[in-house]
Each structure stands twice: as C-alpha cells, then as structure tokens.
Short mmCIF file of C-alpha atoms in Angstrom, two decimals:
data_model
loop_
_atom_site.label_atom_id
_atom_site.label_comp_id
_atom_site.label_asym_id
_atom_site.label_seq_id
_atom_site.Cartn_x
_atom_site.Cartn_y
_atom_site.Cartn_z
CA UNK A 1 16.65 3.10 -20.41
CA UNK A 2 16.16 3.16 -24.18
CA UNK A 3 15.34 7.18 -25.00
CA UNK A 4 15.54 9.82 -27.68
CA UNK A 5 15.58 12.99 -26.11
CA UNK A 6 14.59 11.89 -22.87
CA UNK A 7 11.43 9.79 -24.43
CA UNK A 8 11.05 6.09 -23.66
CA UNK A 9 10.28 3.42 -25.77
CA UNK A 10 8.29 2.05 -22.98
CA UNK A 11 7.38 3.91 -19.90
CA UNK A 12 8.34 1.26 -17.49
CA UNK A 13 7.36 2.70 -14.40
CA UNK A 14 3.94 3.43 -15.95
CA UNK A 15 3.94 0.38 -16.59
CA UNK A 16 4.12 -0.77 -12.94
CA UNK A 17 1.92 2.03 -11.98
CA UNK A 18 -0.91 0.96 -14.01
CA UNK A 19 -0.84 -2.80 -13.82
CA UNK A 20 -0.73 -1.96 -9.80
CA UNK A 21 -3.84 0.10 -10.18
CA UNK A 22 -5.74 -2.42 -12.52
CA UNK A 23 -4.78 -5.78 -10.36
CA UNK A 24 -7.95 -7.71 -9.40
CA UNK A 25 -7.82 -8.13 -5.71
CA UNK A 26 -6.74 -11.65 -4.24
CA UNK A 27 -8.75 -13.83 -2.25
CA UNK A 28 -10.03 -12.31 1.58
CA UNK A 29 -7.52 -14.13 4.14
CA UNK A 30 -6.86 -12.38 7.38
CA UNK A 31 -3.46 -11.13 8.16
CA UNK A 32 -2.56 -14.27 10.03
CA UNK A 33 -3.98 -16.44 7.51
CA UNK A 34 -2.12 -14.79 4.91
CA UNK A 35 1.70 -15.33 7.50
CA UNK A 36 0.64 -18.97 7.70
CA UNK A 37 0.20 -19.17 3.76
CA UNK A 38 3.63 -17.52 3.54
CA UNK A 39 5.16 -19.27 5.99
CA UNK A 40 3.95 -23.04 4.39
CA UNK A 41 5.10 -21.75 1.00
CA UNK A 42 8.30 -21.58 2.18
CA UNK A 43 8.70 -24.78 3.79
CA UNK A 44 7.54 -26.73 1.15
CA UNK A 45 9.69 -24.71 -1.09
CA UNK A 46 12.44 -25.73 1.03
CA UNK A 47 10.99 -29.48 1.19
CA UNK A 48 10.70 -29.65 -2.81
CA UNK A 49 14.19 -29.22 -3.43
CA UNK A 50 15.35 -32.69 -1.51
CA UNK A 51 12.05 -34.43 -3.26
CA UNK A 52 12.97 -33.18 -7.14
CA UNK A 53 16.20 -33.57 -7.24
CA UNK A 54 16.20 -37.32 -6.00
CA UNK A 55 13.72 -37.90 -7.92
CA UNK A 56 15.35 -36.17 -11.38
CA UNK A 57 19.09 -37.18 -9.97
CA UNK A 58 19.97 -33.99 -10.82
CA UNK A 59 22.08 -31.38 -8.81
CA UNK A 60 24.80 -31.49 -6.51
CA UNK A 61 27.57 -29.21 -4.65
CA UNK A 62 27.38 -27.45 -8.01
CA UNK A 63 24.14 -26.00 -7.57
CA UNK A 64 24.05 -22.43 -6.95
CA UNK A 65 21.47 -21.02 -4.68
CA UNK A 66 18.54 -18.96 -5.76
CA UNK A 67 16.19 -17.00 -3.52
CA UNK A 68 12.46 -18.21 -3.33
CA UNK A 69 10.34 -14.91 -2.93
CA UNK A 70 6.71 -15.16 -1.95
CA UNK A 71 4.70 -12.02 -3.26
CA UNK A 72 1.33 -10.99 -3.81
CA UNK A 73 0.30 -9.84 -7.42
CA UNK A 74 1.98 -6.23 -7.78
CA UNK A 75 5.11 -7.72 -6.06
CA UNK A 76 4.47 -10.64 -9.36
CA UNK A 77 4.26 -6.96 -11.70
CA UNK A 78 7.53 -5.75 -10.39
CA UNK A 79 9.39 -8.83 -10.97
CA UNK A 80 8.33 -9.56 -14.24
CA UNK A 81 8.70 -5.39 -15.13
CA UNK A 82 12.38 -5.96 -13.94
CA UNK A 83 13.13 -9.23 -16.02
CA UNK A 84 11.12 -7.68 -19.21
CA UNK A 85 13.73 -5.05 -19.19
CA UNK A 86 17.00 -7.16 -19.10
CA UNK A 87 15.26 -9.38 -21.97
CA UNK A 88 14.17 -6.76 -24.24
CA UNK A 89 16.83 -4.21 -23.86
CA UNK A 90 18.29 -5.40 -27.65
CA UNK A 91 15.18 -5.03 -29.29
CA UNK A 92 14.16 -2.15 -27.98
CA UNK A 93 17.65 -0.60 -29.13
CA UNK A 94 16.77 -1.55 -32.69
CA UNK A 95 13.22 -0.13 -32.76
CA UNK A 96 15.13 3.22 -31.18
CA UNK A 97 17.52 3.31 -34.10
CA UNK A 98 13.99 3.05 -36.34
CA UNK A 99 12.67 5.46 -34.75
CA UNK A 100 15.06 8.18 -35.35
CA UNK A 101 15.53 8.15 -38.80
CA UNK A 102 11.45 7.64 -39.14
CA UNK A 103 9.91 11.01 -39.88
CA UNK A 104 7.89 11.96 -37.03
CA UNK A 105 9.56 9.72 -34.50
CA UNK A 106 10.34 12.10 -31.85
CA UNK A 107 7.11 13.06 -31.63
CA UNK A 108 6.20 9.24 -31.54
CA UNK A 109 8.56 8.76 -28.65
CA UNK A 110 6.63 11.60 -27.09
CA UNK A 111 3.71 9.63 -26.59
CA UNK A 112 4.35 6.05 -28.01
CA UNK A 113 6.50 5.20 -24.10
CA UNK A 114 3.23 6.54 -22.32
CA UNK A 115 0.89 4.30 -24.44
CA UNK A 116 3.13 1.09 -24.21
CA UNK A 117 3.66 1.19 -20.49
CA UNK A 118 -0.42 1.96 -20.02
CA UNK A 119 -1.10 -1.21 -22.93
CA UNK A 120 1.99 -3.49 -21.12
CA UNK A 121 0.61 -2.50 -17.72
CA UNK A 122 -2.99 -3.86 -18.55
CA UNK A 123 -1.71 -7.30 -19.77
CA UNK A 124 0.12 -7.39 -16.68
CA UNK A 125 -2.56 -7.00 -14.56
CA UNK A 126 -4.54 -9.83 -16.39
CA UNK A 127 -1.77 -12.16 -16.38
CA UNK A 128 -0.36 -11.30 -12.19
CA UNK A 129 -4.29 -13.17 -11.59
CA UNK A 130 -3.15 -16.43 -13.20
CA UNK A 131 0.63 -17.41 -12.69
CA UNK A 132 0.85 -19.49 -9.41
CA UNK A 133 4.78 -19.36 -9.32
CA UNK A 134 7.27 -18.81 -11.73
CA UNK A 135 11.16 -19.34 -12.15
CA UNK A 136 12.56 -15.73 -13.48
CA UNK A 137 15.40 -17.25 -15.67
CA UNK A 138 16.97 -13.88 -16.06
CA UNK A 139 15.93 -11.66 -12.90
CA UNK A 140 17.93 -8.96 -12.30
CA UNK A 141 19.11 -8.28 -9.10
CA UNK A 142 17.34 -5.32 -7.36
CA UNK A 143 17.00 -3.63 -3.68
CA UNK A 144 13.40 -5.40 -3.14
CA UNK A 145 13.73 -8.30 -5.25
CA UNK A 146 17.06 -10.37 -4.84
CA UNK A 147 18.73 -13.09 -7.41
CA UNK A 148 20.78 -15.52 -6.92
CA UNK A 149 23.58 -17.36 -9.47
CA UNK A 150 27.15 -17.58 -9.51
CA UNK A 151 29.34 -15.60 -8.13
CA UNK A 152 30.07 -12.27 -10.33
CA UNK A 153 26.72 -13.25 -12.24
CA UNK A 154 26.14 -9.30 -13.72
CA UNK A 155 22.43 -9.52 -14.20
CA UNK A 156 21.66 -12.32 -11.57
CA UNK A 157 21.15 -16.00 -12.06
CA UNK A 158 16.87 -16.47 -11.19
CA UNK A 159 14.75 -15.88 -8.40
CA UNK A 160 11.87 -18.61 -7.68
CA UNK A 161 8.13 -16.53 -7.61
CA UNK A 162 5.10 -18.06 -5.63
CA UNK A 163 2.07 -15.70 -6.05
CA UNK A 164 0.65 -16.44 -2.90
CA UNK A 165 -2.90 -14.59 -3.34
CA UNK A 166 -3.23 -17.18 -6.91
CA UNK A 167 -2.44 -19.95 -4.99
CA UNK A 168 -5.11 -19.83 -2.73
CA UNK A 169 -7.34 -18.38 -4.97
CA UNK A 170 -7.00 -21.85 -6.83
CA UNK A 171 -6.92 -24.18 -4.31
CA UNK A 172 -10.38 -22.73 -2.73
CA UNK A 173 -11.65 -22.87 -6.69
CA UNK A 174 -10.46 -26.75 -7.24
CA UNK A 175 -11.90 -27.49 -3.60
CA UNK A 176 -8.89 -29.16 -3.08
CA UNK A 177 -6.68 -29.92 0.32
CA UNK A 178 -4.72 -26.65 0.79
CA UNK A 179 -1.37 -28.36 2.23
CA UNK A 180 -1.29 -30.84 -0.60
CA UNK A 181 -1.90 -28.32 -3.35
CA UNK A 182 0.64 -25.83 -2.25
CA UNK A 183 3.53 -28.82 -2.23
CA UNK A 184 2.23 -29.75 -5.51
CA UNK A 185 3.06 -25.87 -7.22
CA UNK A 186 6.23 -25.66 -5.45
CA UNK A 187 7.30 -29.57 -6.72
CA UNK A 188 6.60 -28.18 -10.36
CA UNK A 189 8.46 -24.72 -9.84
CA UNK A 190 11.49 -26.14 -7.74
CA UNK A 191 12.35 -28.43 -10.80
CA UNK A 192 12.72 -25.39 -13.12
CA UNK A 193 14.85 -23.67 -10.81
CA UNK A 194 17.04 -27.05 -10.59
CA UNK A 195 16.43 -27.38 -14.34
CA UNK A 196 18.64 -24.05 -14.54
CA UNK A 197 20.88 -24.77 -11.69
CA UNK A 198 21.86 -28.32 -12.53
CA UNK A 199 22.33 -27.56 -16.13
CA UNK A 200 25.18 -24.62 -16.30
CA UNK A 201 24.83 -24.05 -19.83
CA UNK A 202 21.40 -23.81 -19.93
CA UNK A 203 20.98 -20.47 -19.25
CA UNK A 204 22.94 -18.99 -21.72
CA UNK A 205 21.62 -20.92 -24.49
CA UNK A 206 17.80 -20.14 -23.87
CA UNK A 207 19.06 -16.10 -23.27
CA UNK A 208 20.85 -16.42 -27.15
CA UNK A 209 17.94 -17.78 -28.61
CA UNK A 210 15.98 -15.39 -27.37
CA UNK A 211 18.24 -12.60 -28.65
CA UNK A 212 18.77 -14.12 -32.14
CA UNK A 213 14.57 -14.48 -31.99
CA UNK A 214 14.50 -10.78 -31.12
CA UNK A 215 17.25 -9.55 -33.40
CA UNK A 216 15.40 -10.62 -36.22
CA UNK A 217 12.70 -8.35 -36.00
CA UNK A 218 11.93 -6.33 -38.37
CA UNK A 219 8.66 -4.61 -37.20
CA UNK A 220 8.25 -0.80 -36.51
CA UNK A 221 7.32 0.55 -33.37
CA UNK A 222 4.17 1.64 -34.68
CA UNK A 223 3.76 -2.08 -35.61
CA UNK A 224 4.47 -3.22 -31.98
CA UNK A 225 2.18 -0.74 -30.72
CA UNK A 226 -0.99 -1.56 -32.99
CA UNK A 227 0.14 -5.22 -31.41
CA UNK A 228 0.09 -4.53 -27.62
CA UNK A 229 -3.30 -2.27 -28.34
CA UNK A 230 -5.41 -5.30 -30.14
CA UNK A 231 -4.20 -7.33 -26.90
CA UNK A 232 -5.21 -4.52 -24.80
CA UNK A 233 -8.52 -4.24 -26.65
CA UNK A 234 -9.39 -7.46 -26.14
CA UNK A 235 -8.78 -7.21 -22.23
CA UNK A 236 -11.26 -4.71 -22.64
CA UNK A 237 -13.77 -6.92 -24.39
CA UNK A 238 -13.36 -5.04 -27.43
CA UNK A 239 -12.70 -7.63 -30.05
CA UNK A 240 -15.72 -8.66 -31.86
CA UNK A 241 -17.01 -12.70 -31.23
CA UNK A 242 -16.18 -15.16 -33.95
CA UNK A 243 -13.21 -12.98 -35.44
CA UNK A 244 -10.70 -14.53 -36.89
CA UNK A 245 -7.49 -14.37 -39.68
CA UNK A 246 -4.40 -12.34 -38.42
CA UNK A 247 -6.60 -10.87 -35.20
CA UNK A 248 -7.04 -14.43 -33.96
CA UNK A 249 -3.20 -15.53 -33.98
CA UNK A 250 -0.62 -14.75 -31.10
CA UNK A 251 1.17 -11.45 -31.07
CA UNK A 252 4.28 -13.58 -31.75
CA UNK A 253 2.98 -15.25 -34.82
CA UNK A 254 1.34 -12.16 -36.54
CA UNK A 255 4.47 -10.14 -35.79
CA UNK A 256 7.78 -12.82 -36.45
CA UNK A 257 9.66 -13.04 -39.82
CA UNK A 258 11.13 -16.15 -41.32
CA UNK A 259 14.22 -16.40 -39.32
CA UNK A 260 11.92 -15.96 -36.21
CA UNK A 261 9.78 -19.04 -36.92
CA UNK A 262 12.84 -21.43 -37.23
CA UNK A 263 14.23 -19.94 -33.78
CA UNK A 264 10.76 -20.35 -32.61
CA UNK A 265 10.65 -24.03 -33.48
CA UNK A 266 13.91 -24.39 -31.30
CA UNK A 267 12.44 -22.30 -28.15
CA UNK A 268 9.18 -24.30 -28.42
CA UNK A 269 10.63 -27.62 -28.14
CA UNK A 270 13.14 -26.30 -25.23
CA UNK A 271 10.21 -24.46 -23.51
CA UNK A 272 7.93 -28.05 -24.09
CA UNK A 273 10.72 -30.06 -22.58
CA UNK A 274 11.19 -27.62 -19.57
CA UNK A 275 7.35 -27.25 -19.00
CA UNK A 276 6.88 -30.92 -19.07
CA UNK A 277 9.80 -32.30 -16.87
CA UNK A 278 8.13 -30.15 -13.99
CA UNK A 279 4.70 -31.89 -14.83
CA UNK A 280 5.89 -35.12 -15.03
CA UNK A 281 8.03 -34.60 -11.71
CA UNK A 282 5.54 -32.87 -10.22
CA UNK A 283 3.01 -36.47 -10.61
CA UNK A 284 6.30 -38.07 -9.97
CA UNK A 285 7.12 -37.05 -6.32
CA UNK A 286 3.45 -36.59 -5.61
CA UNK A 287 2.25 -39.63 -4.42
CA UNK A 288 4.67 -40.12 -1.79
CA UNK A 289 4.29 -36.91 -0.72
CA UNK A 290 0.98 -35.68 -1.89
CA UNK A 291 -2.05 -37.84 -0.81
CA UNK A 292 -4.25 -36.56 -3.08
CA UNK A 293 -2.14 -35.71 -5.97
CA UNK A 294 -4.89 -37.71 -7.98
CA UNK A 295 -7.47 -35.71 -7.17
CA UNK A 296 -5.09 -32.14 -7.85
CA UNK A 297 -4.01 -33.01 -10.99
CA UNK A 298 -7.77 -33.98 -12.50
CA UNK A 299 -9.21 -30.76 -11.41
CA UNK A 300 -6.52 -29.01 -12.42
CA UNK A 301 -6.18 -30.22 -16.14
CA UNK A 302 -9.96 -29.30 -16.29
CA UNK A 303 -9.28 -25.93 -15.30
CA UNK A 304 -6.43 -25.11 -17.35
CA UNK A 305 -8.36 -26.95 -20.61
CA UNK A 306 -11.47 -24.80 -19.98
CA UNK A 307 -10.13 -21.07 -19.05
CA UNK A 308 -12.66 -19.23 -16.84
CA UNK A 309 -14.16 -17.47 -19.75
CA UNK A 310 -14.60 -16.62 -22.83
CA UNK A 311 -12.29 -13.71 -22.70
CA UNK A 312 -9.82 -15.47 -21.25
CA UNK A 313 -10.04 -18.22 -23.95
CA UNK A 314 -9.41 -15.36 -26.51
CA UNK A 315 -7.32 -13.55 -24.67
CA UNK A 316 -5.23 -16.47 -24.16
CA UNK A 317 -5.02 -17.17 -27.84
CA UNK A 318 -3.85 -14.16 -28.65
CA UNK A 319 -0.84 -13.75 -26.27
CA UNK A 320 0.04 -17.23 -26.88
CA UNK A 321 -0.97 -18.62 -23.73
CA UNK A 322 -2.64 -21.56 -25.69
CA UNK A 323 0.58 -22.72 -26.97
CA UNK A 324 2.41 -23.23 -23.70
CA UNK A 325 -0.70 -25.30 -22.24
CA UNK A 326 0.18 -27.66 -25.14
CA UNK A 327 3.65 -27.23 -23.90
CA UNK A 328 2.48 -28.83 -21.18
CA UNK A 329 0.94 -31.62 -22.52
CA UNK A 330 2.94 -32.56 -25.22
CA UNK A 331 6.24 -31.86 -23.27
CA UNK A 332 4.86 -34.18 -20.75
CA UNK A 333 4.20 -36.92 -22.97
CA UNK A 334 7.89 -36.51 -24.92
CA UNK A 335 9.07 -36.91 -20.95
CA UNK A 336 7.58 -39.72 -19.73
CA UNK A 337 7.81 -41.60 -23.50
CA UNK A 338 11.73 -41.42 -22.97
CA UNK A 339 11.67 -42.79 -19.50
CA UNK A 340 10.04 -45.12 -20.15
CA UNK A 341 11.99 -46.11 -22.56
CA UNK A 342 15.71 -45.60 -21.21
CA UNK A 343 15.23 -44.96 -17.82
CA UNK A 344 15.62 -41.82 -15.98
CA UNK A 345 19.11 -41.50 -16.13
CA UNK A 346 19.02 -42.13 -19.95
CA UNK A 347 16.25 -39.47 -20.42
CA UNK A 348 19.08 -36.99 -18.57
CA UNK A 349 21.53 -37.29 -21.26
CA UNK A 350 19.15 -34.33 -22.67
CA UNK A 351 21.06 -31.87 -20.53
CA UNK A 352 24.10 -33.03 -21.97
CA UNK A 353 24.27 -30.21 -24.33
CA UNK A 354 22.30 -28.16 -26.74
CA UNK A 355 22.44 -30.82 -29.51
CA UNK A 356 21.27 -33.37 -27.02
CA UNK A 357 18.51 -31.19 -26.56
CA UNK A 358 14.78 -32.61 -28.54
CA UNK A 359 13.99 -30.64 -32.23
CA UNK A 360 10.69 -29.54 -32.06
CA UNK A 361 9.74 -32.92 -34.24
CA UNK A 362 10.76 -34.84 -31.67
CA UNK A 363 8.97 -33.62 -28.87
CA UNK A 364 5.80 -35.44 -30.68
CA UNK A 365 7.97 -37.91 -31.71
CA UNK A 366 10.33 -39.45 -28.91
CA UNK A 367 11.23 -42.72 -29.94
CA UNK A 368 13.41 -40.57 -32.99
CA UNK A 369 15.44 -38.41 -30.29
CA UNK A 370 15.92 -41.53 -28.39
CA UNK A 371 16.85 -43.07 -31.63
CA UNK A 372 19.39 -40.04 -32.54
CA UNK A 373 20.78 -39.72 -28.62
CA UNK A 374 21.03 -43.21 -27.62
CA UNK A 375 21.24 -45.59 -30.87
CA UNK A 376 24.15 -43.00 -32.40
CA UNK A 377 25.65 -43.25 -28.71
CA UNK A 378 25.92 -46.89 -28.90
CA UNK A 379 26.84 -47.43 -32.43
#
C-alpha cells in the first residue's frame, strides 16, 4: 500500500466499505430464483466458449483457463477494488513522491486517503448498477476472488465477471426472453476472455500502455482529488444543467498531458477493436443460438444510446463512459468492414502482433489497415 507515515493515498478498504453501503439494491428474486440465475450463467458461460471460438477460429491447447465468477454488485466492488490496485500502483508511487516534498503533504495524506476512498467508493457504487459482466484483464489473485493465467503468472492472468443482479435487472427492463439474453452477455464477455487467452502477447502490451499512459502524469494529488470530487458531485446531482468547458469533458481528458493523448489514441483504437469483436461475435453466434437475438440487440442499442437519465447522461460524459459506447459502435463497424473484406481468417492477422494491430485512424477507416496488413503482405 502506497503510505507516508502510515497515510494512504487512497483508503482502499474505505473504498469498499462505502461503495458497499451506497450500492442500489438488485432486482427482488427469491433465493431459488437467484441459484437458477447462477446456475444458467454458468452453463452458458461454459456453452459460449465452444460457440466463440469456432466462430472467431481462435484458441486452442494453448489457451489457459480463467475462472468465470458470478457475483452480485459488492462482490463486482471487490473485484474491481482489487484490479484498481495492481493497475494504479505506479502512479500512485509518483503522486507519493509529490507529496512528500509538497509543503503540507503529510497532513494531506492525513485526510486526502479518507476522501479518495469515500469519492472512489461512490463512483463505484454507480457504476457496480450498470456493468453486466466484465473480463478483469489484470485481476489479482485473492482468497475470495480467484485468477487464472499461466502457470507462475505473479499477479494472475483474468477472471471472467457476470453481475448477476444487472443481468436480470436488464433483461426484465428490455422485456426480453431471459435464457436468450443471458447467452447473449456471456457470447460478448467469453470472446474477451479468448481475446486475451488466444493472443499471448496481448496482455502485456495493453498493461505497458497503460503504464506509459500513467507515467506521464504530471498532475498533483490535489489535482486528482478536485477530479474524483467534480465526478462525485455530479453523482450527487450537484453539477449545474447546461455546464460546459473543462467540467463537461472526461476526467481523462481534463487531466492527460501531451504524451498521454498520443498513448490514448493507441488504447482507444485497441479498446475499439476489443469492444467491437465481442459485438460483432456476439450478433455472429446469435442466431444459431439465440432465437431472438434480433429483438436483444434493438432494444439494447436503444438503451445504451439513451442512458436512463439525465444524470447518467452527464455522469457518463464525464467518466468517459460515452467514449467506449462509440467504442462499440465504431469498433464494430472497423470489424465487420474487414471481414467482409478478407474473410475471417484475414481479419485475424490483427492478433499477429502489436503493429498488426488498427491506429486509431483506421478504426474509422478499414479499407487503409487492410490496405497496410494485407496489400504490404502480398507485395
């Protein structure tokens, strides 16, 4: 734990405690109800694997296993806690060093660890009420919350998340078949975890470009802090309607240097090819498995386009939660562009390596990757 004198940067536990507290309460299911939703998770977990991975050709005896956890939200808080920790441990190094030499910086750390795990445990709790499932790239193995990887892995190799409560929540909002809807999330979360299973290297690349991204800042804590708080105050309801300049960016844009924004270009197109290989496989597999796949996906593209409020609109804006729905969509389109155009086994030569991987360009653009990976190829 990052400390001076025994204070945190970020009260971690806190953290936990008060997302935990704050958590909106899932959907009423009965106790048996709630086994059976567990229990179906699981099996179409189980099911999705076979389905993606003929469907994407990727995989094999290489694959390394990786442990598909259903939780409820707080169990969603933990996990995320856990992985926030691994991720940020550089940067929050850095801002320690600041700290110290900053006049007035123990008494900061006094209070500023409190503050940032109350702040960090009220996004939390807004964001455990919308993920349906996640793929923790870099979960840490822990007592309650196992990761898999390759043998001797230090800090795990991913654990696959299904937020059972959301689910449900969403599927009785949509008015959608149950059955269907739950194989449809676990299709689009089982090819990220055999995006990173299939694709050794990928790992480690995404992890150093998020450490060159974060070893680039040059913000004070204070700086952070006044960051997390307008978030927080907008949970709260406390930003004013119609306000706009640096308040109505993303924490990441107000906050990142030069440097950042041309690692940033790089993680966006990664994170918009990633995001839209699991929609397009997702549609793929689903109408041989999915009867009304049709129906899912129309309900469901109104739903993420609309938000279920204003506050979340806003809210969403200013995490950056806007920018990975057009991850989505334009990561999708990039996808389906190249197969069309090659095939699927041509669009794999993306996982070739990281200069096989789209520029940010050329995620709107596909024909020019397909123009650089293939034409070059064949020359």
């Amino acid at each position: 734990m990052t400390s001076i004198g025994g204070a945190e940067m970020v009260d971690w536990n806190l953290a936990v405690a008060t997302a935990t507290r704050l958590v909106r309460p899932g959907p009423e299911v009965s106790r048996d109800e709630a086994r059976a939703v567990v229990a179906e998770l699981r099996r179409h977990a189980k099911a999705s694997e076979e389905h993606v991975r003929g469907f994407t050709r990727m995989g094999g005896d290489a694959l390394h296993d990786t442990p598909v956890l259903v939780v409820d939200r707080p169990g969603w808080v933990r996990a995320n806690v856990a992985g926030f920790r691994e991720i940020l441990k550089p940067l929050l190094d850095k801002m320690q060093e600041r700290r110290g030499s900053t006049p007035g910086g123990a008494v900061f750390g006094a209070v500023g660890g409190k503050v940032t795990g109350v702040e960090l445990g009220m996004l939390l709790s807004f964001l455990s009420s919308r993920v349906l499932g996640q793929y923790e790239t870099f979960a840490p193995a822990t007592r309650d919350l196992p990761a898999g990887g390759p043998p001797g892995s230090p800090s795990g190799g991913g654990r696959l998340l299904l937020v059972a409560p959301n689910i449900v929540h969403v599927e009785r909002e949509l008015d959608v078949q149950p059955h269907d809807f739950r194989l449809w999330v676990c299709l689009h979360e089982e090819t990220h975890r055999t995006q990173f299973t299939a694709v050794p290297w990928l790992r480690d690349h995404l992890e150093g470009e998020i450490q060159s991204f974060l070893g680039e800042t040059e913000v004070d804590p204070m700086t952070v802090l006044e960051r997390v708080r307008e978030a927080a105050q907008s949970l709260a309801g406390g930003r004013p309607e119609g306000e706009d300049g640096e308040e109505g960016r993303s924490l990441v844009e107000i906050v990142q240097t030069p440097a950042q924004r041309e690692i940033l270009g790089r993680l966006t197109a990664v994170m918009s090819l990633l995001e839209g290989h699991a929609d397009f496989v997702m549609d793929g597999v689903g109408p041989s498995v999915v009867p009304s796949v049709a129906e899912i996906r129309e309900k469901f593209q109104q739903r993420r386009a609309r938000g279920a409020s204003r506050l979340d609109l806003a809210l969403r804006k200013l995490l950056g939660l806007d920018a990975k729905l057009r991850q989505y969509r334009d990561g999708e389109r990039f996808v389906r562009a190249v197969v069309n155009e090659v095939g699927m086994d041509g669009f794999n030569r993306v996982w070739t390596s990281p200069n096989t991987l789209p520029t940010k360009s050329e995620i709107s653009k596909p024909a020019d990757w397909v123009a650089r990976v293939h034409r070059k190829a064949e020359s």
